[in-house]
CSV table of C-alpha atoms in Angstrom, one decimal:
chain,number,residue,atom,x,y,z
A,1,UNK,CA,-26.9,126.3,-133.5
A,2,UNK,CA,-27.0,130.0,-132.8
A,3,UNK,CA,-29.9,131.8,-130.9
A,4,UNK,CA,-31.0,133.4,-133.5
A,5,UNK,CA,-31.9,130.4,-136.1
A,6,UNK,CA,-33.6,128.1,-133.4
A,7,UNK,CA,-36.9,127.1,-133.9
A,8,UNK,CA,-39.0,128.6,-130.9
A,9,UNK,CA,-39.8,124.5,-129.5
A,10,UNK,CA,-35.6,124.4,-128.7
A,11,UNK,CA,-35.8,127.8,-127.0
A,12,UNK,CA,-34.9,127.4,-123.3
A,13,UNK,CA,-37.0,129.6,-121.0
A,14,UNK,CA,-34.1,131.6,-119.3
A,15,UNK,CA,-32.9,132.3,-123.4
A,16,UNK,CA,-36.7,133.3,-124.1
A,17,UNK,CA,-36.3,137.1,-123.4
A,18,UNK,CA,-32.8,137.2,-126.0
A,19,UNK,CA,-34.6,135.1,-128.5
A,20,UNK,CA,-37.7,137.4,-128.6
A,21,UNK,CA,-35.0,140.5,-129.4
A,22,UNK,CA,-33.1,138.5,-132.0
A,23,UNK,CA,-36.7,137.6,-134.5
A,24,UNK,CA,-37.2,140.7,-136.6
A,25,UNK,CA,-40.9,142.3,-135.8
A,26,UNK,CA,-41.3,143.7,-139.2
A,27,UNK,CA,-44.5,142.6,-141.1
A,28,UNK,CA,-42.1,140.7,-143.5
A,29,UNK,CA,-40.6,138.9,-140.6
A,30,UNK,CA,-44.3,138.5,-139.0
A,31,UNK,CA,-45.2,137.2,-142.1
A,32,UNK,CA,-42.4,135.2,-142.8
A,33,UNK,CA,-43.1,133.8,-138.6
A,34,UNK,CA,-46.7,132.7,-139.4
A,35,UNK,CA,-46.0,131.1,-143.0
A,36,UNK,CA,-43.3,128.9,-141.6
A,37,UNK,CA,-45.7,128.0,-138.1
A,38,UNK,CA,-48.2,127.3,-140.9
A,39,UNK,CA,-46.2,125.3,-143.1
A,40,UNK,CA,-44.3,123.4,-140.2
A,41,UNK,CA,-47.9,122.4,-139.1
A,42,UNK,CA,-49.4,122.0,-142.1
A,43,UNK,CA,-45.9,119.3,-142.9
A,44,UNK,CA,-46.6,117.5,-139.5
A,45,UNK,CA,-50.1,117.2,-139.4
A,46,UNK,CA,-51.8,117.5,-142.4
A,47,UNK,CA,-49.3,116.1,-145.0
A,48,UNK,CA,-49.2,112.7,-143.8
A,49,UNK,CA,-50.1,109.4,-145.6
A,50,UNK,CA,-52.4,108.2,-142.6
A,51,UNK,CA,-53.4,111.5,-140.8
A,52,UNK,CA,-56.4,111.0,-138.0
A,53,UNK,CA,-59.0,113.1,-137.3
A,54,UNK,CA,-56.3,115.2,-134.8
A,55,UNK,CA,-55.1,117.7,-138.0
A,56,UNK,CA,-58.5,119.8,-138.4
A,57,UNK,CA,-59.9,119.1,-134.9
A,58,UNK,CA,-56.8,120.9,-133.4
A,59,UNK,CA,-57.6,123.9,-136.0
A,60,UNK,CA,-61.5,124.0,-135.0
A,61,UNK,CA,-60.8,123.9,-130.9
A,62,UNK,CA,-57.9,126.9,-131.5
A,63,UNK,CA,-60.8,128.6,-133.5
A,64,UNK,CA,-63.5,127.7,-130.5
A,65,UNK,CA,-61.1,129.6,-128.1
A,66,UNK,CA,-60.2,132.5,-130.3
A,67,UNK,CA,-63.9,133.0,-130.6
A,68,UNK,CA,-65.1,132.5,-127.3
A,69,UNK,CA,-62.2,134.8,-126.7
A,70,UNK,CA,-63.2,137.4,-128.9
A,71,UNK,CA,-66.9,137.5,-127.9
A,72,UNK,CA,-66.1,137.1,-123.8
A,73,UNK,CA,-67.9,140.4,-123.3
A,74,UNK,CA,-71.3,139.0,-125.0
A,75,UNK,CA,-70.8,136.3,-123.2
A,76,UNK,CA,-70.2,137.8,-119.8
A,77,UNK,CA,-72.7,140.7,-120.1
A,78,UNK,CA,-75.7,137.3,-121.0
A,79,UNK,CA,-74.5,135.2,-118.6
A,80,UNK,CA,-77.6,133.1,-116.6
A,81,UNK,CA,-75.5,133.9,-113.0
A,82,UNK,CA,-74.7,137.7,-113.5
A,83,UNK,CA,-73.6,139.1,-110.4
A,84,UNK,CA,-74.6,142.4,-111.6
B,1,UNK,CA,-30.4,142.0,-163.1
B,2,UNK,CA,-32.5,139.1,-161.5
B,3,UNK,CA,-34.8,140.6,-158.6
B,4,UNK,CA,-35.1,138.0,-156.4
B,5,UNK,CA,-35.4,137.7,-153.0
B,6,UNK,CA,-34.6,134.4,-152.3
B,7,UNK,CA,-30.9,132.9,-153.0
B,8,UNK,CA,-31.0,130.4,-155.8
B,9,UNK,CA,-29.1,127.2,-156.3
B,10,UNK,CA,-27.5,127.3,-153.2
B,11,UNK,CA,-27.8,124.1,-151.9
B,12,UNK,CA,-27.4,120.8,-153.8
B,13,UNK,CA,-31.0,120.3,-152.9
B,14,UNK,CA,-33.4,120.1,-156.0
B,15,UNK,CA,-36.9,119.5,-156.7
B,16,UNK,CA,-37.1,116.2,-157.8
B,17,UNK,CA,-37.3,113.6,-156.6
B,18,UNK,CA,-39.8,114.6,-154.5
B,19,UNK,CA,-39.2,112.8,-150.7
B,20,UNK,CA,-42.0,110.7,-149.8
B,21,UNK,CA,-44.3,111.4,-147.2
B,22,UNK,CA,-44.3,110.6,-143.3
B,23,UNK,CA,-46.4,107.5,-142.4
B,24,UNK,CA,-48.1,108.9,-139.3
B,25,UNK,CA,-49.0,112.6,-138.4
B,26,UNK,CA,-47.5,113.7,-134.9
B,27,UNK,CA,-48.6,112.3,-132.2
B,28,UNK,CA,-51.8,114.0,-130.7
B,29,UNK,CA,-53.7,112.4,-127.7
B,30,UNK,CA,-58.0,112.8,-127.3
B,31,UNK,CA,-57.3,114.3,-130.6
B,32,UNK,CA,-56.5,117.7,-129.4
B,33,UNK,CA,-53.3,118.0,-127.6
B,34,UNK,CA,-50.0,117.0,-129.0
B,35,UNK,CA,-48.0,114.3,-127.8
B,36,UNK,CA,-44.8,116.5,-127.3
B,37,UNK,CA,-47.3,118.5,-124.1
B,38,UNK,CA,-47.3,115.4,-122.4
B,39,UNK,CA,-43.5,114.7,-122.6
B,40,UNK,CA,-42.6,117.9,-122.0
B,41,UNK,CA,-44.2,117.7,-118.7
B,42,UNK,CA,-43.6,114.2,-117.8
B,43,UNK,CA,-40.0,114.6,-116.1
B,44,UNK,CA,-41.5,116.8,-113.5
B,45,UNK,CA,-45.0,115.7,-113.1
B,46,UNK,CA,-45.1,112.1,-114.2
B,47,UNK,CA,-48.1,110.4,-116.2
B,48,UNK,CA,-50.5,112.3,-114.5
B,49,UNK,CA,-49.5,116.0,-114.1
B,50,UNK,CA,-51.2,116.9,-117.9
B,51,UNK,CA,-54.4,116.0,-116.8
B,52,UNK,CA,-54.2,117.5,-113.2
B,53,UNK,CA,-52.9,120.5,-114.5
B,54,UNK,CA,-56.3,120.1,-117.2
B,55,UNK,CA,-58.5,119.2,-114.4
B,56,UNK,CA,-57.3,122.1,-112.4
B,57,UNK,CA,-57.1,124.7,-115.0
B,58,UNK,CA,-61.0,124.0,-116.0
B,59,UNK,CA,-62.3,124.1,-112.4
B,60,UNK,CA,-60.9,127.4,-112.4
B,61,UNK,CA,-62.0,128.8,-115.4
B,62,UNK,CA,-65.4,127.5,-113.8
B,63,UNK,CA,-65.6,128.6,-110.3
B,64,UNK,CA,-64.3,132.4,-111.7
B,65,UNK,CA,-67.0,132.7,-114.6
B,66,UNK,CA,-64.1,132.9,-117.1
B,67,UNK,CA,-65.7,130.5,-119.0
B,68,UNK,CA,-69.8,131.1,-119.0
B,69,UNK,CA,-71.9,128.2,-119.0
B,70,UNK,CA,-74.8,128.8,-120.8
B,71,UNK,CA,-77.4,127.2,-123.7
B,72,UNK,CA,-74.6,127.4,-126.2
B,73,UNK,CA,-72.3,124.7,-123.7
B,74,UNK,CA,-75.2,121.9,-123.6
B,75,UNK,CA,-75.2,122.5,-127.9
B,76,UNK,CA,-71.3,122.3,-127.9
B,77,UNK,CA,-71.9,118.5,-125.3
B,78,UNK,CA,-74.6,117.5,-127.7
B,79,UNK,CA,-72.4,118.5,-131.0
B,80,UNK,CA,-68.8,116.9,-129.6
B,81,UNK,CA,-70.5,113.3,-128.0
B,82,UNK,CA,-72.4,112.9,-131.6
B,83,UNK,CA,-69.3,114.0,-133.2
B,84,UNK,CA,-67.0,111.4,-131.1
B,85,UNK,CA,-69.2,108.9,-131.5
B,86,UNK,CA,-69.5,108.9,-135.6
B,87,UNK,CA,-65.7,109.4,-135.6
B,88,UNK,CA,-65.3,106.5,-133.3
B,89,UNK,CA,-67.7,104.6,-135.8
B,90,UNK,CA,-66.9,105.6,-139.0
B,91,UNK,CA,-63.0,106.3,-138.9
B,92,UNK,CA,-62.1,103.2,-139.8
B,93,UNK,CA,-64.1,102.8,-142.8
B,94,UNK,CA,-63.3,106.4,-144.1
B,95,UNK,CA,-59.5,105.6,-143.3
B,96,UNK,CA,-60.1,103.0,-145.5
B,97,UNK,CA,-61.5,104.3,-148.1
B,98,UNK,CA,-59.1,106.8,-148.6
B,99,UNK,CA,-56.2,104.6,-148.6
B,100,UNK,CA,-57.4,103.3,-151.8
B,101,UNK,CA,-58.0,106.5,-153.2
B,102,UNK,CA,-54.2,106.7,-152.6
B,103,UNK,CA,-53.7,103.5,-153.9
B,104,UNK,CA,-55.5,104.1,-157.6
B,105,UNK,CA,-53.1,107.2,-157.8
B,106,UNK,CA,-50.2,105.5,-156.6
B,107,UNK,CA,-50.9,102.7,-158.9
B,108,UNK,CA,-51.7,105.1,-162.1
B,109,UNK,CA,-48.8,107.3,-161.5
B,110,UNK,CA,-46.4,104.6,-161.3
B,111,UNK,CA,-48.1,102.1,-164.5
B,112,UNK,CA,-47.4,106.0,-166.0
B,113,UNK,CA,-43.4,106.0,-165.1
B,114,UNK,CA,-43.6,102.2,-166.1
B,115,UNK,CA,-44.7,103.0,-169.4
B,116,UNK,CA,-42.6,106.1,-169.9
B,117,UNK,CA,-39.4,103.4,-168.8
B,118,UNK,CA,-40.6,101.3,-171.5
B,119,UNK,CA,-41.2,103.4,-174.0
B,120,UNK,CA,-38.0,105.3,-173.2
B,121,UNK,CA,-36.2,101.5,-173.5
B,122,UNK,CA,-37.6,100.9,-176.7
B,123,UNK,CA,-37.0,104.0,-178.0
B,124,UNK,CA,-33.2,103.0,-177.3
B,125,UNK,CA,-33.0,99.6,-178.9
B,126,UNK,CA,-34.5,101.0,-181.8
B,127,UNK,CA,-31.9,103.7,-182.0
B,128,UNK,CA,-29.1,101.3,-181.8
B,129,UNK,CA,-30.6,99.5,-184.3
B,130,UNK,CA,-30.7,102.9,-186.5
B,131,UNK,CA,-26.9,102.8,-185.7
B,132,UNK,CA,-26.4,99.5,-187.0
B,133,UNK,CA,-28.4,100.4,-189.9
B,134,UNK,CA,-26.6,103.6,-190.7
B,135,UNK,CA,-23.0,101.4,-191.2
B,136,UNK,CA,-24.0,99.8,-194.0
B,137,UNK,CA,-24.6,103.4,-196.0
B,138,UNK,CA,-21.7,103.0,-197.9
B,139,UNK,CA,-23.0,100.1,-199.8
B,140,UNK,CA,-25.9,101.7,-200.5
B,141,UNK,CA,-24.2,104.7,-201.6
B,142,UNK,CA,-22.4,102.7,-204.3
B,143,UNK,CA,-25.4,100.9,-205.3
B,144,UNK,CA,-26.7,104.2,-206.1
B,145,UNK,CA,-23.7,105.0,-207.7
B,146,UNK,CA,-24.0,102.7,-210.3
B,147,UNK,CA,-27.6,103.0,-210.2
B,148,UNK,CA,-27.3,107.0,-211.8
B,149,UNK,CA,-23.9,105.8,-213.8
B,150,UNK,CA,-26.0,103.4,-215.5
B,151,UNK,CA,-28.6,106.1,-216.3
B,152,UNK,CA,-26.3,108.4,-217.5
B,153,UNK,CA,-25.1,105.6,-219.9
B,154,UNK,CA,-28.2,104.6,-221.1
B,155,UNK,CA,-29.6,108.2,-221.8
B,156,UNK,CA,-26.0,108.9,-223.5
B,157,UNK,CA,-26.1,105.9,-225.8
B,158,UNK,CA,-30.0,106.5,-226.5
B,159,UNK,CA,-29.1,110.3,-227.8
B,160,UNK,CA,-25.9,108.6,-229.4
B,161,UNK,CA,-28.4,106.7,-231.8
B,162,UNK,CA,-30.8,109.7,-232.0
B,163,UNK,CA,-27.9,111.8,-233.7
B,164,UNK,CA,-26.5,108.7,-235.7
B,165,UNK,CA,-30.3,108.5,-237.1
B,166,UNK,CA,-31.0,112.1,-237.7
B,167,UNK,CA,-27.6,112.4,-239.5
B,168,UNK,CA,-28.4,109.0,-241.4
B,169,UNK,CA,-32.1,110.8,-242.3
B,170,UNK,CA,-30.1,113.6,-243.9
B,171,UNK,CA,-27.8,112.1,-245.5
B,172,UNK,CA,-30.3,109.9,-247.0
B,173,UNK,CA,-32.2,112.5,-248.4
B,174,UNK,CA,-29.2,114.1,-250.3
B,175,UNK,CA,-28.6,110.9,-251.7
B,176,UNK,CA,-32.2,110.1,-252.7
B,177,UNK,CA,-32.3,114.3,-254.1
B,178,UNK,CA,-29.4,113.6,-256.1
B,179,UNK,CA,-30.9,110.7,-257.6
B,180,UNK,CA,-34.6,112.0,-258.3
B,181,UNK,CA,-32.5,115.1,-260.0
B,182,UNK,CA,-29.8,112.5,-262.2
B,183,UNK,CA,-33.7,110.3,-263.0
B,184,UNK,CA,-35.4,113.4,-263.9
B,185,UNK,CA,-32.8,114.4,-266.3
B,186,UNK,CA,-32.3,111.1,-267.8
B,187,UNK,CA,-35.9,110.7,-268.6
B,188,UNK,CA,-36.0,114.1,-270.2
B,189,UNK,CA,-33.5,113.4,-272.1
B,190,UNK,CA,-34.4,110.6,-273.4
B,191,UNK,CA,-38.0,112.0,-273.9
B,192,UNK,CA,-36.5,114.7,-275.7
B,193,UNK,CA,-33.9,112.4,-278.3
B,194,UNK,CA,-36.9,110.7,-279.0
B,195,UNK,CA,-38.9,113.5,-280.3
B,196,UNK,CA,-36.3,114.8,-281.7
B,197,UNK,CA,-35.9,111.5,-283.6
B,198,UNK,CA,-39.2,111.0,-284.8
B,199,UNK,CA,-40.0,114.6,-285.9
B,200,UNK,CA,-36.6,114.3,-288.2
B,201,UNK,CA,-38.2,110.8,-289.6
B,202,UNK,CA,-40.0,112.6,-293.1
B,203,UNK,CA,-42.4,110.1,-294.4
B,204,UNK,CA,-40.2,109.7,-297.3
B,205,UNK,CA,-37.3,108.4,-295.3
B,206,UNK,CA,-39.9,106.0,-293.0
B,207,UNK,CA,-41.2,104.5,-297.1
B,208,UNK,CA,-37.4,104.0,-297.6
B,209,UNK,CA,-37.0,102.1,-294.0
B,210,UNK,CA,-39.4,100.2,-294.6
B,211,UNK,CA,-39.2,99.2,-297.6
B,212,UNK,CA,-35.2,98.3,-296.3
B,213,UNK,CA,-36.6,96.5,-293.7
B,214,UNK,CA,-38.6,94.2,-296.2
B,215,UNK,CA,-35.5,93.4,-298.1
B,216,UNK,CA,-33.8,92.5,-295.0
B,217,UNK,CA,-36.6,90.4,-293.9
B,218,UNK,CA,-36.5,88.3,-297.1
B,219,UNK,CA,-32.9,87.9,-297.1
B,220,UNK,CA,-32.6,86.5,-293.6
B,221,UNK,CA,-35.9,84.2,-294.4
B,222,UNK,CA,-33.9,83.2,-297.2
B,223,UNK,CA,-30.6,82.4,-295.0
B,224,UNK,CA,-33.1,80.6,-292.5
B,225,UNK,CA,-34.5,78.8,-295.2
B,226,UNK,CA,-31.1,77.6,-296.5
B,227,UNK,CA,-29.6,76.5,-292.8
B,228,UNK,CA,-32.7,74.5,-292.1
């Protein structure tokens, strides 16, 4: 289908750059981006008749990262093998 | 106006019935990456480039202190082997259980549709049975017909002798005042002769009667006499 209307997994990486200019960066659209990433994961994941333990687990590691992320400065400044 | 921001009944699509849902979940191997990572590097790496590229990517984030080890890493080892370990033991039985969760709902919701079906099937016959029933209202409407004809007749021929009797009772009476009055009169008459009578007999005229009446008496002893 058109560029425009793809879901970002059938995005090539040379048509990357146009896509990106084509999705609409207001906070409707932003909103609009993460309710349908939600829902999209939510429908393959989570809504199943004979889901695993792989549904929440994947949520809890993205939330490890996003908070190791977050608090990298705590971490580095408390490190055991500071440099400084 | 309708404010709405989304089109409406623009498809054929609608909400029921409700497509049932997938099986199995995607595909996610050690439980945290998807399937489609694998695949998506297998054409240029083979089988084992994901786990290279893992291997390589952690030994980095390592060696350059991008990830810190510290007390909190031997919790998270401690936390994920017991964790791994009870899901390893455990899953099966949970899986289990919940598919019979699933089940008693499946089961109740569709006993409930049974019913409804049933319920609704009955409803039918007896409707078509209603049907049937309503043909025959034309014999029952001239049964009743004759019903209220026939109780119009009787309560016409009951006020038909009602009048005939009143009228009768009048009548009657006249007849029965007309003779008390003709009685009444005949008796005073007669009442009134009589005195009449007797006051005009002067005790001179009742010595003459008598003594007539004697005379008489002999004669016809006499005349007796003689015929026996």
């Amino acid at each position: 289908g058109p560029l425009s209307e793809r879901p970002l997994m059938e995005v090539r990486l040379g048509e990357l750059h146009t896509w990106i200019s084509t999705c609409s960066f207001s906070p409707r659209g932003l909103l609009g981006a993460v309710q349908r990433a939600w829902s999209s994961y939510c429908a393959k994941y989570i809504h199943v008749r004979q889901g695993g333990p792989a549904g929440i687990s994947m949520l809890l590691a993205g939330y490890c990262l996003l908070s190791y992320g977050w608090n990298y400065q705590h971490f580095s400044k408390t490190s055991y093998f500071r440099n400084s | 106006v309708l404010h709405t921001t989304r089109p409406l009944h623009t498809t054929q699509q609608s909400l029921a019935p409700v497509p049932p849902l997938p099986e199995k979940g995607g595909e996610v191997r050690h439980g945290l990456i998807p399937e489609e990572f694998f695949q998506f590097l297998y054409p240029k790496t083979g089988v084992t480039g994901p786990y290279m590229l893992g291997t390589g990517l952690l030994l980095y984030l390592l060696s350059k202190e991008i990830y810190v080890v510290n007390h909190e890493t031997a919790a998270a080892a401690c936390i994920l082997t017991v964790l791994v370990y009870a899901i390893k033991k455990f899953g099966p039985n949970v899986a289990d259980f919940a598919d019979k969760l699933n089940e008693e709902k499946m089961a109740s919701a569709l006993a409930m549709k049974n019913d409804t079906i049933q319920t609704l099937q009955t409803a039918i016959e007896e409707e078509k049975k209603e049907q049937w029933r309503a043909e025959g209202r034309s014999y029952l409407f001239d049964a009743r017909r004759n019903n209220i004809a026939m109780l119009l007749e009787a309560n016409y021929r009951e006020r038909l002798l009602m009048v005939y009797n009143e009228v009768k009772k009048r009548l009657d009476y006249q007849v029965a005042l007309q003779n008390l009055k003709r009685q009444k009169e005949q008796d005073h008459m007669i009442q009134w002769v009589e005195k009449s009578v007797v006051q005009s007999i002067t005790p001179q005229q009742q010595k003459e009667s008598i003594a007539k009446c004697i005379l008489d008496l002999k004669a016809l002893s006499k005349s007796a006499h003689a015929a026996v």
